[in-house]
Amino acid sequence: MRPTFYLKNLAVAVAAFSVASIASAAGLDRSGQDITAFLQDGLYAEASYTYLDADVTGHDNAYIGEDNKAYQQGKKIDDAAESYDFFRYGVKADINDTFSVGILYDEPFGAAASYSGDNNFVAMGDRDAVIKDVTGNPAYSERVVDNVVIPTLQKKLAPGNPQNLSPVELQEAKAQLTGVITAKKIADAEEATKGEGTNVEVRTESITAILGMKLGENKNFQVYGGPVAQRVQADVKLRGLAYGPATGYTAHISPDQDYGWLAGVSYSKPEIALQAALTYRSEIDHNLPIFESYPLASAASGGALPTSRADSIDITTPKSVNFDFQTGINPTMLATAKVRWVPWSDFAIVPPLYTGVSKAKYPEGLPLVSYDKDQWLVELGLAKRLTPALAVTGNIGWDSGAGDPVTSLGPIDGYYSAGLGAKYNVTENWAVSAGGKYLWFGDAKGQLPTKDIVGNFEDNDGYALGVKVSYQAK
């Protein structure tokens, strides 16, 4: 007698809780862009909610010197990662035994970070402390700079070189004067934003329409594809001495919607509950309205740039490849695997005013956010049907991260994870699923676009909880 593999029950159990990544674990990846709802048998619909809470703490950098890679443990940074949640929905239906259609909604990319406390990522508003820190001279204060340092340097640089300084001495005096004036302007920006911490929030939403066509004598093969509509918005605030002249920078990127596409191929063998799918999602180019405020922009650019400007910004969300696999081990047990690749090394956020100011020192300009490496995600799981109504699942995972050091707006270098989930059939067609996942984050140093190390983040973790309601009818 041929064994029966309970694919319907087990497949939904495995999907009971699937969180591919967490904010900035690798780039901005969040939902993992799962399409398994479309791969279910018959008429299928699901709605899921996921809540994630990460604990990301560390210390700022107390080092003062010329080596931008050097690090000396400074003041404590309390939890910089904000909790967040997101929804996913999916509906799939068979037109006939050959064609299927589906609609999926998810929130694929995002970031949520907020610094607080007494550290270099919060504007403290202490003008003398700022001047001492920026100039690296503990003897300086605003009074000393105004009444002694600046007048002395101005005399040295008076027209005609009355003190007969050598070219090297003149250059040193110019650099010192520029330094103390910049320190005063940074103190102005710090005072104007006193008490505010560095903050970033990025949210995206995607709707994917899919048309699938089954091929072969037994309809084991399926090709599928369709358009993707994606909406992006973001807010960024840089505060504190960690950002130097960029402290006080604020950017608001207004929502915008643009389009890409998805394509894939799958193979199934129901008698052993085998299913494999390879899915490609295209990158999506966005042109979004942006308003930037940069208090030191005029001073840093020699008056060439304003301190605030409304403009537009080009952002391209990355392409991705997902591989989903499952197969029956015995009539009541299923093994699963998921592999995901996202080329975050191709991604960058390049605000026009921020980048324009950076060109005074870096001719090619600096992005606000970029990554050094691509992301790889691997998850392995098992699902077990305990009773006709109840199935449980467990999985382990690894995320490579997108580089270390990494942007200070998301200082995590990947993670390891372990999760448990369960699915209960309330009726023949309706089911409720729930699960949880624990994540151990990789240690990372936070860096600026200039590659200066500004913090160190170690021994951090997080957890995720999810619930799903699903309906399936063959």
PDB file of C-alpha atoms in Angstrom, residues 2 108 152 193 206 231 241 300 322 362:
ATOM      1  CA  ARG A   2       1.401   3.411  -0.968  1.00  0.00           C
ATOM      2  CA  PRO A 108      10.127  43.250   2.143  1.00  0.00           C
ATOM      3  CA  THR A 152      46.085  84.369  17.322  1.00  0.00           C
ATOM      4  CA  THR A 193      19.240  69.503  18.338  1.00  0.00           C
ATOM      5  CA  SER A 206       5.003  45.299  -2.178  1.00  0.00           C
ATOM      6  CA  ARG A 231       6.239  51.567  -2.327  1.00  0.00           C
ATOM      7  CA  LEU A 241      29.540  63.793  17.693  1.00  0.00           C
ATOM      8  CA  ALA A 300      31.519  72.606   4.571  1.00  0.00           C
ATOM      9  CA  ASN A 322      14.950  32.438  -3.377  1.00  0.00           C
ATOM     10  CA  TYR A 362      35.764  63.023  -1.345  1.00  0.00           C
TER      11      TYR A 362
END
